[in-house]
Amino acid sequence: MAKVETQGLEKYFGEVKAVDGVDIASREGEFLVLLGPSGCGKTTLLRMIAGLEKPSAGDILIGGEAVTHLPPRARGVAMVFQSYALYPHMTIYKNIAFPLKAVSMPKDDIDRKVRWAASMFGIERLLRRKPRELSGGERQRVALARALVREPNVFLLDEPLSNLDAKLRTSAREELHRFQKDVEITTIYVTHDQIEAMGMGDRIAVMNQGKVHQLGSPKEVYSDPSDTFVAGFLGSPPMNLIKTEDRIIGFRPECFLPRELLGGSGDLESFTVEVSRVEDLGSDRLVYGRLEKRFGHHQVVANLPTSFTHYSIETGGTYDFAVPRKDVKFFDVESGLRAEPIPL
Amino acid sequence: MDSLQEHGGKSVINRGGRLSFFFDNEKFLGPIMIAPAVIYVLALVGYPLILAFAYSLSDITVGSVDYNFVGLSTFRSIIEEPEFRIALKNTILFTFVSMAIVVVLAKILALLLVKDFKGKFFVRALILMPYVAPISLGVIGWLWMLDSIYSPINWLLQRTGLFGPDFWPMWLGTPGLAMASIITVHVWRMLPLAMIIMLAGLASIPKDIQDAALVDGAGYFRRLFQVTIPMMLPIMLVAVLFGIVFTATDIIIILVLTRGGPYDSTQVLVSQAFYIGIDAGDLAGGAATALFLFPLLLAVAILMLKIARRSEVT
């Protein structure tokens, strides 16, 4: 167990700033997710922590010690790659044993630890096979076992689920999360998939263009975004962001409901919506439409759980919608950062 | 729906006509496209090979008008000759020593050239030079450099004090040195191609795997011998297979530098076959000498392909 900390970390590739002054600190045993669109610098950040890229500036600390100039093997980190990066010419046993051989561990100890790591992921029966004979899910477990076998201080995972099919991904997500909680090893997990991030992360660092926009618990980054990027990136469909003269106002589609469904409860902000399209997605009903003239006929989306089926909405109709006042977020027009609420 | 299909079908026929039917039909187009290659192989490889087999089983000479089948007696008589044994021994020595040197040097060069450094392009171009220069001209250049009287190599080594004032080796005139010279020139010539193949092999190893080995704590030599080389093995085997066949059947360097001498010390089977079959006119003996390599190389090829398949990676 160890804390991972970066201080003013920067990385340039030629003129391009891939990572632009990142200061984050994980907690011990934490599952920290780096979330962002492709090319946001999250993988570069992870590779710098692993020691595979040299930072252009800044420092990396693992367990309180500066490791910025140490080679990967001296950092006590283990990494799982998106491609799993199993050694194709070695059996599964040798793949898992490889990090132990690298530290010249006695043969008996290697054997014991390989079998232990394999049993953690239920892959004992695969030990004599080669990676090409394995399915995607099995390869992913082998990669995890190879990372675990050294009992590292830190796990670095680079989109390890993205090569699995959708069904397998769900179960692998749950398994990975439970495993991390069992071993209590600090984990930094890179993904562009917000469902993975929300489902597994203790905290999420939302990145864009080399910068960390927000670091917080899944609930915080979702319902209390620090700026318009985070607000627009998280959620599917993302937060409605409506530009007015003084503020950008934002509210989640699932908070945006027909007024009569919200009842008279609490403090509401009301809008009129001219519905242009209704999508029935099974569990949810997405209602697309335009706001009244006061908000420049801005496009909005509302997300109605299908449990409200009795409430009928027709394309072309105009309806009264409302958002609880507490669910409306305000952002600065210029900077996109959170700003003081104003009356609408 | 029906009418739509009918309409579509008709328009296709109208537009294409007979020509399009011909070019869209794999049954016709396939054989036609592959025919030049098949004809080439049959006429210029298959036919001469069969001819060589037929000659080797006869007593034919350049002056013969009839074909006399004599079975394996030509083979029996050439095997008994000491010159043949020397040539066979030289062929094996020449092939394996030069291939071993080529593989090691090409591997080292590839590992150096895969790194980024200033002037990399220039160094790569320089190393490729022997491959793009016409081989006979290159070897004639070596003939001058290894000349018994005017050798600039000797001159340079004497001037720098590495050779004593009375030490003036006859590179192509002393049996051991002649073979060493031939091997050196051959390595000079084979190295660029082997290096390019190795570079391609190195580049084909996914970066993730190299990175994984780094994070897994493997040092340079562990990565080299347990990850890089095993993963390059299939492509290295292709290079070696190609090199062995190429080396064992090469004649230009020997013909230009030593003509097999001194005292047959650089005579290999191919040059021997040329001298027996063409110079001396004994077509049967020449064919038998040349074909002696055939099972040998076939065995090498089969062995290499088997190893390549076993170490196949996905």
CSV table of N, CA and C in Angstrom, one decimal, chain B residues 202-306:
chain,number,residue,atom,x,y,z
B,202,LEU,N,12.1,-6.5,-35.2
B,202,LEU,CA,12.1,-5.7,-33.9
B,202,LEU,C,10.9,-4.8,-33.9
B,203,ALA,N,10.6,-4.1,-35.0
B,203,ALA,CA,9.5,-3.2,-35.1
B,203,ALA,C,8.2,-3.9,-34.9
B,204,SER,N,8.1,-5.2,-35.2
B,204,SER,CA,6.9,-5.9,-35.2
B,204,SER,C,6.5,-6.3,-33.7
B,205,ILE,N,7.5,-6.2,-32.8
B,205,ILE,CA,7.2,-6.5,-31.4
B,205,ILE,C,6.4,-5.4,-30.8
B,206,PRO,N,5.1,-5.6,-30.3
B,206,PRO,CA,4.3,-4.6,-29.8
B,206,PRO,C,5.0,-3.8,-28.7
B,207,LYS,N,4.9,-2.5,-28.7
B,207,LYS,CA,5.6,-1.7,-27.7
B,207,LYS,C,5.1,-2.0,-26.3
B,208,ASP,N,3.8,-2.4,-26.2
B,208,ASP,CA,3.2,-2.8,-24.9
B,208,ASP,C,4.0,-3.9,-24.2
B,209,ILE,N,4.5,-4.8,-25.1
B,209,ILE,CA,5.1,-6.0,-24.5
B,209,ILE,C,6.5,-5.6,-24.0
B,210,GLN,N,7.2,-4.7,-24.7
B,210,GLN,CA,8.5,-4.2,-24.2
B,210,GLN,C,8.3,-3.4,-22.9
B,211,ASP,N,7.2,-2.6,-22.9
B,211,ASP,CA,6.9,-1.8,-21.7
B,211,ASP,C,6.5,-2.8,-20.5
B,212,ALA,N,5.8,-3.8,-20.8
B,212,ALA,CA,5.4,-4.7,-19.8
B,212,ALA,C,6.6,-5.4,-19.2
B,213,ALA,N,7.6,-5.7,-20.0
B,213,ALA,CA,8.8,-6.4,-19.5
B,213,ALA,C,9.6,-5.4,-18.6
B,214,LEU,N,9.5,-4.1,-19.0
B,214,LEU,CA,10.2,-3.1,-18.2
B,214,LEU,C,9.6,-2.9,-16.9
B,215,VAL,N,8.2,-2.9,-16.8
B,215,VAL,CA,7.5,-2.7,-15.6
B,215,VAL,C,7.6,-4.0,-14.7
B,216,ASP,N,7.7,-5.1,-15.4
B,216,ASP,CA,7.9,-6.4,-14.7
B,216,ASP,C,9.2,-6.5,-14.1
B,217,GLY,N,10.1,-5.5,-14.3
B,217,GLY,CA,11.4,-5.5,-13.6
B,217,GLY,C,12.5,-6.2,-14.4
B,218,ALA,N,12.3,-6.5,-15.7
B,218,ALA,CA,13.4,-7.2,-16.4
B,218,ALA,C,14.5,-6.2,-16.8
B,219,GLY,N,15.7,-6.6,-16.6
B,219,GLY,CA,16.8,-5.8,-17.1
B,219,GLY,C,17.1,-5.9,-18.6
B,220,TYR,N,18.1,-5.3,-19.1
B,220,TYR,CA,18.3,-5.2,-20.5
B,220,TYR,C,18.5,-6.6,-21.1
B,221,PHE,N,19.4,-7.4,-20.5
B,221,PHE,CA,19.7,-8.7,-21.1
B,221,PHE,C,18.5,-9.7,-20.9
B,222,ARG,N,17.8,-9.6,-19.8
B,222,ARG,CA,16.6,-10.5,-19.7
B,222,ARG,C,15.6,-10.1,-20.7
B,223,ARG,N,15.4,-8.8,-21.0
B,223,ARG,CA,14.5,-8.4,-22.0
B,223,ARG,C,14.9,-8.9,-23.4
B,224,LEU,N,16.2,-8.8,-23.6
B,224,LEU,CA,16.8,-9.2,-24.9
B,224,LEU,C,16.6,-10.7,-25.2
B,225,PHE,N,17.1,-11.5,-24.2
B,225,PHE,CA,17.1,-12.9,-24.4
B,225,PHE,C,15.8,-13.6,-24.1
B,226,GLN,N,14.9,-13.1,-23.3
B,226,GLN,CA,13.7,-13.7,-22.9
B,226,GLN,C,12.5,-13.2,-23.6
B,227,VAL,N,12.6,-11.9,-24.1
B,227,VAL,CA,11.4,-11.3,-24.8
B,227,VAL,C,11.7,-11.0,-26.2
B,228,THR,N,12.7,-10.2,-26.5
B,228,THR,CA,13.0,-9.7,-27.8
B,228,THR,C,13.3,-10.8,-28.8
B,229,ILE,N,14.4,-11.5,-28.4
B,229,ILE,CA,14.9,-12.6,-29.4
B,229,ILE,C,13.8,-13.7,-29.6
B,230,PRO,N,13.2,-14.2,-28.5
B,230,PRO,CA,12.2,-15.2,-28.8
B,230,PRO,C,11.1,-14.7,-29.7
B,231,MET,N,10.7,-13.5,-29.5
B,231,MET,CA,9.6,-13.0,-30.3
B,231,MET,C,10.0,-12.7,-31.7
B,232,MET,N,11.3,-12.5,-31.9
B,232,MET,CA,11.8,-12.2,-33.3
B,232,MET,C,12.2,-13.5,-34.0
B,233,LEU,N,12.2,-14.6,-33.2
B,233,LEU,CA,12.7,-15.9,-33.7
B,233,LEU,C,12.1,-16.3,-35.1
B,234,PRO,N,10.8,-16.2,-35.3
B,234,PRO,CA,10.2,-16.6,-36.6
B,234,PRO,C,10.8,-15.8,-37.7
B,235,ILE,N,10.9,-14.5,-37.5
B,235,ILE,CA,11.4,-13.6,-38.6
B,235,ILE,C,13.0,-13.8,-38.8
B,236,MET,N,13.7,-14.1,-37.6
B,236,MET,CA,15.1,-14.4,-37.7
B,236,MET,C,15.3,-15.7,-38.5
B,237,LEU,N,14.4,-16.6,-38.3
B,237,LEU,CA,14.5,-17.9,-39.0
B,237,LEU,C,14.4,-17.7,-40.5
B,238,VAL,N,13.4,-16.8,-40.8
B,238,VAL,CA,13.3,-16.5,-42.3
B,238,VAL,C,14.6,-15.9,-42.8
B,239,ALA,N,15.2,-15.0,-42.1
B,239,ALA,CA,16.4,-14.4,-42.5
B,239,ALA,C,17.5,-15.5,-42.7
B,240,VAL,N,17.6,-16.4,-41.7
B,240,VAL,CA,18.6,-17.4,-41.7
B,240,VAL,C,18.4,-18.4,-42.8
B,241,LEU,N,17.1,-18.8,-43.0
B,241,LEU,CA,16.8,-19.8,-44.1
B,241,LEU,C,17.2,-19.2,-45.4
B,242,PHE,N,16.8,-18.0,-45.6
B,242,PHE,CA,17.1,-17.3,-46.9
B,242,PHE,C,18.6,-17.2,-47.0
B,243,GLY,N,19.2,-16.8,-46.0
B,243,GLY,CA,20.7,-16.6,-46.0
B,243,GLY,C,21.4,-17.9,-46.3
B,244,ILE,N,21.0,-19.0,-45.7
B,244,ILE,CA,21.7,-20.3,-46.0
B,244,ILE,C,21.5,-20.7,-47.4
B,245,VAL,N,20.3,-20.6,-47.9
B,245,VAL,CA,20.1,-21.0,-49.3
B,245,VAL,C,20.9,-20.1,-50.3
B,246,PHE,N,20.9,-18.8,-49.9
B,246,PHE,CA,21.5,-17.8,-50.8
B,246,PHE,C,23.1,-18.0,-50.7
B,247,THR,N,23.6,-18.3,-49.5
B,247,THR,CA,25.0,-18.5,-49.4
B,247,THR,C,25.5,-19.8,-50.1
B,248,ALA,N,24.7,-20.8,-49.8
B,248,ALA,CA,25.2,-22.1,-50.4
B,248,ALA,C,25.1,-22.2,-51.9
B,249,THR,N,24.3,-21.3,-52.5
B,249,THR,CA,24.2,-21.3,-53.9
B,249,THR,C,24.9,-20.1,-54.6
B,250,ASP,N,25.7,-19.4,-53.8
B,250,ASP,CA,26.3,-18.2,-54.4
B,250,ASP,C,27.6,-18.6,-55.1
B,251,ILE,N,27.9,-17.8,-56.1
B,251,ILE,CA,29.1,-18.2,-56.9
B,251,ILE,C,29.9,-16.9,-57.2
B,252,ILE,N,29.3,-15.7,-57.2
B,252,ILE,CA,29.9,-14.5,-57.8
B,252,ILE,C,31.2,-14.2,-57.0
B,253,ILE,N,31.1,-14.2,-55.7
B,253,ILE,CA,32.2,-13.8,-54.9
B,253,ILE,C,33.4,-14.7,-55.1
B,254,ILE,N,33.2,-16.0,-55.1
B,254,ILE,CA,34.3,-16.9,-55.3
B,254,ILE,C,34.8,-16.8,-56.7
B,255,LEU,N,34.0,-16.7,-57.7
B,255,LEU,CA,34.4,-16.6,-59.1
B,255,LEU,C,35.3,-15.4,-59.3
B,256,VAL,N,34.9,-14.3,-58.7
B,256,VAL,CA,35.7,-13.0,-58.9
B,256,VAL,C,37.0,-13.0,-58.0
B,257,LEU,N,36.9,-13.5,-56.8
B,257,LEU,CA,38.0,-13.3,-55.9
B,257,LEU,C,39.1,-14.4,-56.0
B,258,THR,N,38.7,-15.6,-56.0
B,258,THR,CA,39.7,-16.7,-56.0
B,258,THR,C,39.5,-17.8,-57.0
B,259,ARG,N,38.4,-17.8,-57.7
B,259,ARG,CA,38.1,-18.9,-58.7
B,259,ARG,C,38.3,-20.3,-58.0
B,260,GLY,N,38.1,-20.3,-56.7
B,260,GLY,CA,38.1,-21.6,-56.0
B,260,GLY,C,39.5,-21.9,-55.3
B,261,GLY,N,40.5,-21.1,-55.7
B,261,GLY,CA,41.8,-21.4,-55.2
B,261,GLY,C,42.1,-20.7,-53.9
B,262,PRO,N,43.3,-20.7,-53.4
B,262,PRO,CA,44.4,-21.5,-53.8
B,262,PRO,C,44.2,-23.0,-53.4
B,263,TYR,N,44.6,-23.9,-54.3
B,263,TYR,CA,44.5,-25.4,-54.1
B,263,TYR,C,43.1,-25.8,-53.6
B,264,ASP,N,42.1,-25.3,-54.3
B,264,ASP,CA,40.7,-25.6,-54.0
B,264,ASP,C,40.3,-25.3,-52.6
B,265,SER,N,41.0,-24.4,-52.0
B,265,SER,CA,40.7,-24.1,-50.6
B,265,SER,C,39.4,-23.3,-50.4
B,266,THR,N,39.0,-22.6,-51.5
B,266,THR,CA,37.7,-21.9,-51.4
B,266,THR,C,36.7,-22.4,-52.4
B,267,GLN,N,37.0,-23.6,-52.9
B,267,GLN,CA,36.1,-24.2,-53.9
B,267,GLN,C,34.8,-24.7,-53.2
B,268,VAL,N,33.7,-24.3,-53.6
B,268,VAL,CA,32.4,-24.7,-53.1
B,268,VAL,C,31.7,-25.5,-54.1
B,269,LEU,N,30.6,-26.2,-53.7
B,269,LEU,CA,29.9,-27.1,-54.7
B,269,LEU,C,29.4,-26.4,-55.9
B,270,VAL,N,29.0,-25.1,-55.8
B,270,VAL,CA,28.4,-24.4,-56.9
B,270,VAL,C,29.5,-24.1,-57.9
B,271,SER,N,30.7,-23.6,-57.4
B,271,SER,CA,31.8,-23.2,-58.3
B,271,SER,C,32.3,-24.5,-58.9
B,272,GLN,N,32.4,-25.6,-58.1
B,272,GLN,CA,32.9,-26.9,-58.6
B,272,GLN,C,32.0,-27.3,-59.8
B,273,ALA,N,30.7,-27.2,-59.5
B,273,ALA,CA,29.7,-27.6,-60.6
B,273,ALA,C,29.9,-26.8,-61.9
B,274,PHE,N,30.2,-25.6,-61.7
B,274,PHE,CA,30.4,-24.7,-62.9
B,274,PHE,C,31.6,-25.1,-63.6
B,275,TYR,N,32.7,-25.4,-62.9
B,275,TYR,CA,33.9,-25.8,-63.6
B,275,TYR,C,33.8,-27.1,-64.2
B,276,ILE,N,33.1,-28.1,-63.6
B,276,ILE,CA,33.0,-29.4,-64.1
B,276,ILE,C,32.1,-29.4,-65.3
B,277,GLY,N,30.9,-28.8,-65.1
B,277,GLY,CA,29.8,-28.8,-66.1
B,277,GLY,C,30.1,-27.9,-67.3
B,278,ILE,N,30.5,-26.7,-67.1
B,278,ILE,CA,30.6,-25.7,-68.2
B,278,ILE,C,32.0,-25.6,-68.7
B,279,ASP,N,33.0,-25.4,-67.8
B,279,ASP,CA,34.4,-25.3,-68.3
B,279,ASP,C,34.9,-26.6,-68.8
B,280,ALA,N,34.6,-27.7,-68.1
B,280,ALA,CA,35.2,-29.0,-68.6
B,280,ALA,C,34.2,-29.7,-69.5
B,281,GLY,N,33.0,-29.2,-69.6
B,281,GLY,CA,32.0,-29.8,-70.5
B,281,GLY,C,31.3,-31.1,-70.0
B,282,ASP,N,31.6,-31.5,-68.8
B,282,ASP,CA,31.0,-32.7,-68.3
B,282,ASP,C,29.6,-32.4,-67.7
B,283,LEU,N,28.6,-32.3,-68.5
B,283,LEU,CA,27.3,-31.8,-68.0
B,283,LEU,C,26.7,-32.7,-66.9
B,284,ALA,N,26.9,-34.0,-67.1
B,284,ALA,CA,26.4,-35.0,-66.1
B,284,ALA,C,27.0,-34.8,-64.8
B,285,GLY,N,28.3,-34.7,-64.8
B,285,GLY,CA,29.1,-34.5,-63.5
B,285,GLY,C,28.7,-33.1,-62.9
B,286,GLY,N,28.6,-32.1,-63.7
B,286,GLY,CA,28.2,-30.8,-63.2
B,286,GLY,C,26.8,-30.8,-62.5
B,287,ALA,N,25.9,-31.4,-63.2
B,287,ALA,CA,24.5,-31.5,-62.7
B,287,ALA,C,24.5,-32.3,-61.4
B,288,ALA,N,25.2,-33.4,-61.4
B,288,ALA,CA,25.2,-34.2,-60.2
B,288,ALA,C,25.8,-33.4,-59.0
B,289,THR,N,26.9,-32.7,-59.3
B,289,THR,CA,27.5,-31.9,-58.2
B,289,THR,C,26.6,-30.8,-57.7
B,290,ALA,N,25.9,-30.1,-58.6
B,290,ALA,CA,25.0,-29.1,-58.2
B,290,ALA,C,23.8,-29.6,-57.5
B,291,LEU,N,23.3,-30.8,-57.9
B,291,LEU,CA,22.1,-31.3,-57.3
B,291,LEU,C,22.4,-31.9,-55.9
B,292,PHE,N,23.7,-32.2,-55.6
B,292,PHE,CA,24.0,-32.7,-54.3
B,292,PHE,C,23.5,-31.8,-53.2
B,293,LEU,N,23.4,-30.5,-53.5
B,293,LEU,CA,23.0,-29.5,-52.6
B,293,LEU,C,21.5,-29.6,-52.3
B,294,PHE,N,20.8,-30.1,-53.4
B,294,PHE,CA,19.3,-30.1,-53.3
B,294,PHE,C,18.7,-30.7,-52.1
B,295,PRO,N,19.0,-32.0,-51.8
B,295,PRO,CA,18.4,-32.6,-50.6
B,295,PRO,C,18.9,-31.9,-49.3
B,296,LEU,N,20.2,-31.4,-49.3
B,296,LEU,CA,20.7,-30.7,-48.2
B,296,LEU,C,19.9,-29.4,-47.9
B,297,LEU,N,19.7,-28.6,-48.9
B,297,LEU,CA,19.0,-27.4,-48.7
B,297,LEU,C,17.5,-27.6,-48.4
B,298,LEU,N,17.0,-28.7,-49.0
B,298,LEU,CA,15.6,-29.0,-48.8
B,298,LEU,C,15.4,-29.4,-47.3
B,299,ALA,N,16.3,-30.1,-46.8
B,299,ALA,CA,16.3,-30.5,-45.4
B,299,ALA,C,16.3,-29.3,-44.5
B,300,VAL,N,17.3,-28.4,-44.8
B,300,VAL,CA,17.4,-27.1,-44.1
B,300,VAL,C,16.1,-26.3,-44.1
B,301,ALA,N,15.5,-26.3,-45.3
B,301,ALA,CA,14.2,-25.5,-45.4
B,301,ALA,C,13.1,-26.1,-44.6
B,302,ILE,N,13.0,-27.4,-44.7
B,302,ILE,CA,11.9,-28.1,-43.9
B,302,ILE,C,12.1,-27.9,-42.4
B,303,LEU,N,13.4,-28.0,-42.0
B,303,LEU,CA,13.7,-27.8,-40.6
B,303,LEU,C,13.3,-26.4,-40.1
B,304,MET,N,13.8,-25.5,-40.9
B,304,MET,CA,13.5,-24.0,-40.5
B,304,MET,C,12.0,-23.8,-40.4
B,305,LEU,N,11.3,-24.3,-41.4
B,305,LEU,CA,9.8,-24.0,-41.4
B,305,LEU,C,9.2,-24.7,-40.2
B,306,LYS,N,9.7,-25.8,-39.8
B,306,LYS,CA,9.1,-26.5,-38.7
B,306,LYS,C,9.3,-25.7,-37.4
